[in-house]
């Protein structure tokens, strides 16, 4: 990792700052998620309401038109003419018998009479808005918001009948600014039946190609009602301005919950970072007081069962005797940068403890685990070169293990790994198969060996989907002429299966647990497993 990155990371790695960042991120996430959810729900409700409103409107309109047509047909059928008392009573009877008829009017060249004498009625009737072969229609005959005024008129011959605004609006309350329109001339013209005149056409591609009833634009909901007549269509338009106030209300309800949850997350992060900070302070003390030890887990030739080397593994035993797992403190040390001190310590310890053994057994090697920040700068090459010169050990006897996760910046890592190989070190990819290394990617990396992760060794011989991974990795490694080490071998059957697959090297509790330096030296010098028994972890 670059020094600038490390500086930024240590500047951010403060408990309160981390907690506040986590809380802010959590609050932003929760609020935007709630916002999205509320928006979706409000829209959904709005769409459902519009659908229901449109359907109710259509039902009512069909009832009204049916009754108006029947009434006007009935009046024509009676054969009455002129404004006689019989005509007036016939008009009044029609109004009385039909719930949706507001008034009935007779007009000829000389006379005009209505079932409601004295009301303006059809007196100022303009030309019809729709002139069909049988019926004529007058739409929006009043724009006043008075439910007791004729709003829609239908005529045949000398008779016209109307319905009131109230009959159109009592099943649905038209949203403010909304309109019910009759669309004529194949969608070219729209006349409002109720509500204000609307900009027409409502969309640039009107009439829309789909047969969907509801269309949603940025500012309005448009509900199309297909009628039986090809001459006209009904359209309900409602503005979408009502969305924001509804959303505000819902958001205010979610806001406190999100804040409480964000506060809780912040608090948890604070505790976690504080704990890690205290662990990191303890580790610093442990390094100073020499509480860290290095163990060596032997690596074997699977055919001859002879030890060919070891992996150096660090242990932290506290003064009270408890062991802290490297799985706990190594990731933390990688975050705080303390890992560099640990890597240096491991290299130094191993050369001090095993320098003589390595000089006497040039075929034996020890591999050291490197963290991402060790791979991102050339420092480690200088440290190991100095120690090797001091202990007169050959570079090929020290190998380096890097995980796929450790290769964050492949270009930089590749140069540094190549530099280590150039002076004779071996480079191994650790935990292979758990990261993102593909074959194509692997080909470009300067490596000598793959270590197959324990998880895939465990799966060997089982039916699990991962049981085929190890053989696949082995074939891939052979194709790239890389050596393979299987780690975490616990059973003889696993060792035999791996040998039959062409794996030459293995490490695991079947052969030996991690050993202290003295035990490892004994193992190498005797060239066989100690006392014929498995060797146990000697931290
Ligand atoms: P790793 O590099 O994959 O090391 C192998 C781990 O598997 C070791 O755990 C080893 O004790 C364990 N192991 C070996 N054979 C068997 C087996 O047959 N069965 C089981 N169940 N486990 C087996 P350990 O020592 O606890 O190390 C854990 C991890 O900590 C290591 O995984 C490595 O990533 C890290 N680590 C340990 N020492 C160092 C170090 O000096 N530097 C760095 N950077 N990381 C280290
Ligand atoms: Ca390793
Ligand atoms: Ca490993």
XYZ file of C-alpha atoms and ligand atoms in Angstrom:
587
model
C 0.000 0.000 0.000
C 1.322 3.424 -0.839
C 2.478 5.638 2.059
C -0.145 8.235 1.089
C -2.900 5.620 1.354
C -1.573 4.483 4.725
C -1.440 8.094 5.971
C -5.069 8.631 4.930
C -6.107 5.349 6.525
C -4.458 6.111 9.854
C -6.002 9.636 9.788
C -9.480 8.134 9.328
C -8.954 5.241 11.727
C -10.173 7.179 14.803
C -13.067 5.742 16.801
C -15.309 8.850 16.784
C -14.644 9.673 13.165
C -15.272 6.080 12.069
C -18.468 5.967 14.158
C -19.726 9.239 12.701
C -18.879 8.193 9.153
C -20.635 4.861 9.670
C -23.703 6.550 11.192
C -23.853 9.128 8.382
C -23.469 6.434 5.708
C -26.099 4.311 7.415
C -28.509 7.256 7.756
C -27.989 8.203 4.093
C -28.557 4.610 3.034
C -31.656 4.147 5.174
C -33.163 7.471 4.196
C -32.601 6.968 0.501
C -33.980 3.429 0.775
C -37.034 4.731 2.693
C -37.439 7.547 0.191
C -37.409 5.046 -2.676
C -39.834 2.773 -0.853
C -42.256 5.568 0.054
C -42.098 6.980 -3.459
C -42.876 3.566 -4.881
C -45.756 3.022 -2.468
C -47.277 6.459 -3.012
C -47.052 5.965 -6.756
C -48.591 2.544 -6.488
C -51.486 3.879 -4.391
C -51.964 6.760 -6.791
C -52.080 4.373 -9.757
C -54.522 2.049 -8.006
C -56.761 4.985 -7.050
C -56.721 6.273 -10.601
C -57.597 2.846 -11.985
C -60.498 2.476 -9.561
C -61.662 6.041 -10.231
C -61.525 5.493 -14.004
C -63.506 2.270 -13.783
C -66.189 3.865 -11.578
C -66.440 6.816 -13.929
C -66.856 4.570 -16.952
C -69.603 2.545 -15.248
C -71.465 5.678 -14.296
C -71.090 7.218 -17.754
C -72.455 4.101 -19.390
C -75.450 4.167 -17.034
C -76.028 7.880 -17.704
C -75.686 7.646 -21.475
C -77.970 4.597 -21.532
C -80.646 6.486 -19.629
C -80.280 9.667 -21.707
C -80.577 7.705 -24.956
C -83.651 5.818 -23.688
C -85.278 9.083 -22.556
C -84.708 10.953 -25.791
C -85.826 7.906 -27.841
C -88.982 7.663 -25.695
C -89.826 11.353 -26.257
C -89.322 11.012 -30.008
C -91.520 7.900 -30.004
C -94.492 9.753 -28.478
C -95.021 11.827 -31.651
C -95.754 15.037 -29.713
C -95.118 18.428 -31.319
C -95.285 22.054 -30.120
C -95.138 23.302 -26.540
C -98.579 22.002 -25.562
C -99.461 21.124 -21.923
C -99.138 17.422 -22.986
C -95.564 18.155 -24.156
C -94.662 19.888 -20.881
C -96.050 17.015 -18.848
C -94.235 14.448 -21.075
C -90.962 16.347 -20.527
C -91.563 16.512 -16.776
C -92.487 12.817 -16.685
C -89.172 11.901 -18.326
C -87.293 13.985 -15.772
C -89.284 12.403 -12.968
C -88.860 8.787 -14.143
C -85.133 8.870 -14.847
C -82.730 9.429 -12.003
C -79.932 10.711 -14.201
C -82.026 13.095 -16.325
C -81.667 16.657 -15.044
C -83.927 18.312 -17.580
C -85.670 17.559 -20.891
C -86.132 20.221 -23.576
C -88.193 20.476 -26.752
C -87.066 22.936 -29.471
C -88.485 23.621 -32.913
C -88.237 26.567 -35.274
C -90.690 28.698 -33.271
C -90.838 27.333 -29.749
C -88.695 26.029 -26.962
C -89.986 24.473 -23.736
C -88.348 22.645 -20.872
C -89.267 20.351 -17.986
C -87.775 23.092 -15.806
C -89.384 26.313 -16.975
C -87.524 29.406 -15.837
C -84.058 27.771 -15.860
C -81.625 28.619 -18.671
C -81.560 24.920 -19.738
C -80.968 24.530 -23.428
C -81.924 28.118 -24.198
C -78.409 29.164 -25.184
C -77.513 25.933 -26.877
C -74.543 26.146 -29.203
C -73.745 23.723 -32.023
C -73.225 20.158 -30.738
C -69.677 19.077 -29.876
C -70.288 15.659 -31.371
C -72.751 15.115 -34.157
C -73.357 11.402 -34.665
C -75.757 9.782 -37.192
C -78.508 9.472 -34.514
C -77.520 11.487 -31.471
C -75.812 14.827 -30.887
C -73.790 15.622 -27.780
C -73.095 18.883 -25.964
C -70.255 18.589 -23.497
C -69.246 20.779 -20.557
C -72.296 22.951 -20.897
C -71.417 24.542 -17.584
C -67.973 25.170 -16.149
C -69.392 26.371 -12.839
C -68.626 24.060 -9.921
C -72.327 23.749 -9.173
C -73.590 20.182 -9.038
C -77.171 21.297 -9.791
C -76.515 22.474 -13.291
C -76.783 20.566 -16.561
C -73.299 19.477 -17.558
C -73.835 17.064 -20.436
C -76.613 17.122 -22.980
C -77.739 14.544 -25.519
C -80.134 15.273 -28.328
C -82.145 13.525 -31.005
C -84.583 15.263 -33.314
C -86.365 18.100 -31.497
C -85.568 16.751 -28.021
C -82.524 17.102 -25.792
C -82.004 15.687 -22.310
C -79.235 16.574 -19.899
C -77.561 15.201 -16.812
C -76.251 17.298 -13.970
C -72.681 17.767 -12.923
C -73.531 16.116 -9.612
C -74.309 12.783 -11.294
C -70.900 12.772 -12.896
C -68.979 13.742 -9.794
C -70.790 11.862 -7.051
C -69.035 8.539 -7.787
C -65.583 10.106 -8.003
C -64.191 13.299 -6.672
C -62.170 14.735 -9.472
C -58.730 15.789 -8.134
C -58.176 19.554 -8.242
C -56.918 20.485 -11.694
C -58.100 17.153 -13.112
C -60.461 16.789 -16.066
C -62.690 14.296 -17.773
C -62.282 14.684 -21.513
C -64.046 13.325 -24.543
C -61.509 12.669 -27.258
C -62.735 13.083 -30.814
C -61.463 12.974 -34.369
C -59.270 9.929 -33.823
C -57.479 11.517 -30.889
C -56.869 14.925 -32.480
C -59.368 16.955 -30.420
C -60.351 16.767 -26.740
C -63.328 18.527 -25.170
C -63.640 18.603 -21.387
C -66.829 17.144 -19.896
C -65.699 18.142 -16.440
C -62.848 20.270 -15.224
C -60.571 22.720 -17.021
C -59.326 22.552 -20.609
C -56.128 20.474 -20.814
C -53.151 20.840 -23.112
C -53.759 18.394 -25.934
C -52.274 15.979 -26.916
C -51.011 15.039 -23.427
C -47.972 13.129 -24.815
C -45.980 13.646 -27.985
C -46.847 10.190 -29.332
C -50.630 10.375 -28.795
C -52.511 8.084 -29.324
C -50.060 5.712 -27.600
C -49.371 2.418 -29.367
C -50.134 0.269 -26.295
C -53.668 -0.654 -25.262
C -52.852 0.033 -21.610
C -55.567 2.001 -19.829
C -53.258 3.967 -17.528
C -50.405 6.103 -18.826
C -48.013 7.824 -16.460
C -46.129 10.926 -17.520
C -43.853 13.178 -15.481
C -46.688 15.496 -14.415
C -49.921 13.596 -14.899
C -51.753 10.303 -14.809
C -53.831 9.678 -17.916
C -56.575 7.067 -17.782
C -58.077 6.040 -21.123
C -61.589 4.594 -21.198
C -62.379 2.708 -24.348
C -66.064 3.133 -25.241
C -68.191 1.059 -27.580
C -68.375 3.955 -30.035
C -65.458 4.369 -32.468
C -66.254 8.127 -32.677
C -65.058 9.087 -29.246
C -62.978 7.928 -26.305
C -63.011 9.156 -22.723
C -59.879 10.260 -20.947
C -59.396 11.165 -17.318
C -56.376 13.359 -16.577
C -55.136 13.974 -13.028
C -52.083 16.075 -12.154
C -49.429 14.427 -10.015
C -48.841 17.359 -7.678
C -50.382 15.471 -4.786
C -47.324 13.171 -4.610
C -45.012 15.428 -2.615
C -47.159 16.230 0.425
C -48.064 12.546 0.748
C -44.400 11.621 0.547
C -43.404 14.205 3.106
C -45.834 12.722 5.598
C -44.543 9.189 5.055
C -40.928 10.322 5.175
C -41.416 12.122 8.456
C -42.719 8.850 9.849
C -39.586 6.974 8.707
C -37.077 9.698 9.563
C -36.850 9.134 13.363
C -36.559 5.342 12.881
C -33.716 5.771 10.412
C -31.906 8.159 12.739
C -32.214 5.799 15.704
C -30.879 2.892 13.634
C -28.030 5.012 12.236
C -27.156 6.086 15.798
C -27.110 2.455 16.872
C -24.817 1.467 13.993
C -22.514 4.385 14.831
C -22.405 3.258 18.459
C -21.562 -0.328 17.473
C -18.792 0.898 15.170
C -17.428 3.049 17.975
C -17.266 0.043 20.309
C -15.706 -2.138 17.615
C -13.049 0.389 16.605
C -12.246 1.095 20.249
C -11.836 -2.627 20.877
C -9.634 -2.982 17.833
C -7.640 0.077 18.873
C -7.074 -1.427 22.288
C -6.124 -4.752 20.664
C -3.717 -2.873 18.445
C -2.208 -1.115 21.504
C -1.849 -4.514 23.192
C -0.154 -5.938 20.103
C 2.317 -3.074 20.146
C 3.164 -3.988 23.750
C 3.366 -7.669 22.836
C 5.910 -6.948 20.096
C 7.984 -4.938 22.573
C 7.785 -7.545 25.330
C 8.556 -10.440 22.978
C 5.217 -12.216 23.413
C 5.153 -13.183 19.729
C 6.670 -16.510 18.700
C 7.229 -18.146 15.364
C 6.251 -21.753 14.700
C 7.085 -23.844 11.654
C 4.586 -26.172 10.090
C 6.503 -28.775 8.049
C 5.747 -29.300 4.381
C 6.183 -32.835 3.057
C 6.902 -34.610 -0.192
C 3.710 -36.683 -0.437
C 5.443 -39.623 -2.141
C 8.564 -40.005 -0.010
C 6.943 -38.428 3.084
C 10.152 -36.501 3.681
C 10.096 -32.940 4.958
C 11.032 -30.419 2.253
C 10.449 -27.221 4.179
C 8.073 -25.364 6.462
C 5.679 -22.468 6.673
C 6.459 -19.871 9.340
C 3.350 -19.078 11.392
C 3.244 -16.448 14.070
C 1.757 -17.059 17.543
C 0.808 -14.594 20.261
C 0.806 -16.095 23.718
C -0.140 -13.581 26.392
C 1.534 -13.540 29.821
C -1.546 -15.298 31.305
C -0.992 -18.172 28.868
C -3.933 -17.498 26.523
C -3.323 -17.729 22.805
C -4.736 -15.058 20.485
C -5.478 -16.457 17.045
C -3.565 -14.940 14.122
C -6.877 -14.884 12.314
C -7.871 -12.179 14.811
C -4.761 -10.025 15.127
C -3.241 -10.364 11.632
C -6.154 -8.654 9.801
C -6.138 -5.946 12.487
C -2.334 -5.523 12.136
C -2.836 -5.226 8.365
C -5.235 -2.337 8.991
C -3.016 -0.504 11.426
C 0.202 -1.124 9.485
C 1.728 -3.109 12.393
C 1.962 -6.097 10.034
C 5.268 -4.786 8.643
C 6.834 -5.093 12.074
C 5.420 -8.619 12.346
C 6.771 -9.669 8.926
C 10.213 -8.308 9.848
C 10.011 -10.096 13.191
C 9.127 -13.432 11.531
C 11.993 -13.125 9.025
C 14.450 -12.177 11.711
C 13.339 -14.959 14.079
C 13.379 -17.630 11.420
C 16.883 -16.766 10.268
C 18.152 -16.550 13.846
C 16.524 -19.848 14.829
C 16.936 -21.838 11.617
C 19.921 -20.103 9.929
C 22.277 -22.924 10.810
C 19.789 -25.632 9.758
C 19.201 -23.902 6.420
C 22.922 -23.543 5.776
C 23.433 -27.238 6.506
C 20.399 -28.361 4.443
C 20.334 -26.290 1.254
C 17.331 -28.259 -0.098
C 15.119 -27.117 2.837
C 13.155 -23.871 2.560
C 10.875 -21.847 4.828
C 7.987 -19.823 3.510
C 6.801 -16.574 5.056
C 3.320 -15.094 4.752
C 3.209 -11.585 3.299
C 0.394 -9.079 3.740
C -0.905 -6.758 1.022
C 1.195 -3.830 2.249
C 4.373 -5.976 2.150
C 3.757 -6.698 -1.514
C 2.954 -3.138 -2.533
C 6.404 -1.676 -1.737
C 9.912 -3.054 -2.456
C 10.911 -2.750 1.238
C 10.673 -6.496 2.005
C 13.345 -7.318 -0.614
C 15.829 -5.055 1.169
C 14.988 -6.456 4.628
C 15.390 -10.082 3.568
C 18.571 -9.382 1.575
C 20.200 -7.861 4.658
C 19.151 -10.790 6.890
C 20.232 -13.431 4.343
C 23.646 -11.808 4.009
C 23.979 -11.623 7.788
C 23.083 -15.323 8.227
C 24.704 -16.556 5.002
C 21.537 -18.304 3.828
C 20.674 -18.677 0.119
C 17.684 -16.704 -1.254
C 16.036 -19.832 -2.699
C 15.578 -21.098 0.896
C 13.134 -18.349 1.706
C 9.768 -18.433 -0.089
C 6.990 -15.872 0.147
C 3.281 -16.618 0.317
C 0.844 -14.014 -0.946
C -2.916 -14.378 -1.005
C -5.090 -13.386 -3.943
C -6.603 -10.707 -1.696
C -3.104 -9.311 -1.139
C -2.729 -8.478 -4.817
C -4.814 -5.316 -4.686
C -2.761 -3.436 -7.265
C -1.567 -6.194 -9.552
C 0.803 -4.034 -11.575
C 2.761 -2.845 -8.524
C 2.596 -6.288 -6.866
C 3.860 -7.977 -10.032
C 6.997 -5.788 -10.141
C 7.811 -6.401 -6.489
C 7.195 -10.163 -6.710
C 9.312 -10.337 -9.869
C 12.121 -8.528 -8.041
C 11.954 -11.166 -5.250
C 12.045 -13.984 -7.817
C 14.931 -12.354 -9.671
C 17.162 -12.738 -6.611
C 16.117 -16.403 -6.177
C 13.104 -16.432 -3.823
C 10.094 -18.558 -4.614
C 6.662 -16.952 -4.720
C 3.559 -18.940 -3.724
C -0.115 -18.026 -4.092
C -1.747 -18.904 -0.764
C -5.384 -19.959 -0.171
C -5.711 -20.436 -3.914
C -9.300 -20.708 -5.129
C -10.832 -18.461 -2.464
C -10.104 -15.187 -4.289
C -10.635 -13.873 -7.763
C -7.553 -15.283 -9.566
C -8.519 -16.638 -12.964
C -6.313 -18.702 -15.210
C -5.693 -15.756 -17.541
C -4.797 -13.580 -14.564
C -2.542 -16.231 -13.062
C -0.553 -16.520 -16.282
C 0.564 -12.919 -15.922
C 1.795 -13.302 -12.322
C 5.381 -14.196 -11.469
C 4.676 -17.237 -9.255
C 6.228 -20.692 -8.745
C 3.598 -22.540 -6.785
C -0.077 -22.661 -5.809
C -1.276 -23.589 -2.325
C -4.734 -25.097 -2.485
C -6.937 -23.833 0.322
C -7.925 -26.246 3.096
C -11.630 -25.842 2.255
C -11.109 -27.608 -1.094
C -9.030 -30.362 0.486
C -11.807 -30.944 3.043
C -14.316 -31.277 0.200
C -12.253 -33.967 -1.566
C -14.091 -37.264 -1.808
C -17.395 -35.667 -0.780
C -20.298 -35.048 -3.097
C -20.223 -31.292 -2.407
C -20.073 -29.004 -5.418
C -16.615 -27.835 -4.278
C -15.154 -31.366 -4.335
C -14.185 -30.881 -7.984
C -12.328 -27.623 -7.333
C -9.032 -29.139 -6.099
C -8.586 -31.454 -9.142
C -9.424 -28.493 -11.367
C -6.797 -26.282 -9.682
C -4.261 -29.095 -9.927
C -4.804 -29.498 -13.683
C -4.614 -25.747 -14.123
C -1.346 -25.523 -12.157
C 0.192 -28.366 -14.158
C -0.805 -26.695 -17.416
C 1.005 -23.562 -16.251
C 3.939 -25.636 -14.970
C 3.403 -24.515 -11.386
C 4.052 -26.682 -8.351
C 1.130 -27.445 -6.045
C 1.054 -27.651 -2.255
C -2.104 -28.962 -0.635
C -2.687 -27.455 2.809
C -4.797 -28.680 5.706
C -4.432 -32.416 4.962
C -5.918 -34.209 7.977
C -6.660 -37.682 6.586
C -4.569 -40.349 4.920
C -7.294 -40.759 2.273
C -6.881 -37.095 1.297
C -3.110 -37.537 0.950
C -3.566 -40.626 -1.256
C -6.182 -38.937 -3.436
C -3.969 -35.885 -3.878
C -0.968 -38.053 -4.785
C -3.057 -39.857 -7.396
C -4.041 -36.455 -8.822
C -0.344 -35.611 -9.244
C 0.171 -33.320 -6.221
C 3.707 -33.659 -4.872
C 3.635 -31.582 -1.689
C 1.367 -31.313 1.303
C 1.042 -29.793 4.764
C -1.441 -30.549 7.494
C -2.206 -32.136 10.828
C -1.898 -35.616 9.281
C 1.861 -35.026 9.206
C 2.520 -32.326 11.767
C 1.022 -29.355 13.559
C 3.103 -26.148 13.614
C 6.325 -26.922 15.598
C 8.744 -24.807 17.520
C 12.216 -24.301 16.055
C 13.838 -27.078 18.112
C 11.211 -29.644 17.106
C 11.405 -28.628 13.472
C 15.197 -28.982 13.479
C 14.869 -32.448 15.002
C 12.365 -33.426 12.334
C 14.659 -32.299 9.531
C 17.811 -33.825 10.948
C 16.137 -37.173 11.600
C 14.430 -36.997 8.219
C 11.241 -38.642 9.422
C 8.188 -38.030 11.565
C 9.168 -37.800 15.233
C 8.674 -41.108 17.055
C 6.339 -42.111 14.256
C 3.721 -39.837 15.841
C 2.019 -36.744 14.541
C 3.642 -33.603 15.909
C 1.550 -31.102 17.832
C 1.346 -27.336 17.945
C 4.025 -26.092 20.296
C 3.272 -22.438 20.799
P -2.560 -19.685 6.345
O -1.398 -18.958 5.785
O -3.524 -20.276 5.377
O -1.977 -20.743 7.315
C -2.456 -22.006 7.432
C -3.308 -22.133 8.659
O -3.908 -23.401 8.663
C -2.498 -22.046 9.937
O -3.343 -21.454 10.912
C -2.280 -23.497 10.288
O -2.052 -23.699 11.668
C -3.590 -24.090 9.858
N -3.481 -25.487 9.528
C -2.430 -26.155 8.951
N -2.717 -27.446 8.766
C -3.979 -27.615 9.240
C -4.834 -28.780 9.320
O -4.522 -29.895 8.921
N -6.088 -28.558 9.835
C -6.479 -27.337 10.295
N -7.713 -27.206 10.795
N -5.690 -26.242 10.208
C -4.466 -26.396 9.708
P -2.835 -20.278 11.794
O -1.429 -20.485 12.192
O -3.863 -20.081 12.836
O -2.828 -19.068 10.805
C -3.982 -18.513 10.358
C -3.701 -17.483 9.306
O -3.045 -16.350 9.885
C -2.741 -17.967 8.246
O -3.415 -18.703 7.299
C -2.220 -16.668 7.716
O -3.112 -16.087 6.791
C -2.175 -15.798 8.937
N -0.823 -15.788 9.471
C -0.255 -16.629 10.359
N 1.035 -16.256 10.583
C 1.265 -15.168 9.807
C 2.406 -14.308 9.589
O 3.487 -14.493 10.129
N 2.254 -13.260 8.712
C 1.077 -13.048 8.068
N 1.003 -12.016 7.226
N -0.006 -13.826 8.245
C 0.084 -14.886 9.107
Ca 0.077 -19.283 4.324
Ca -3.379 -20.887 3.401
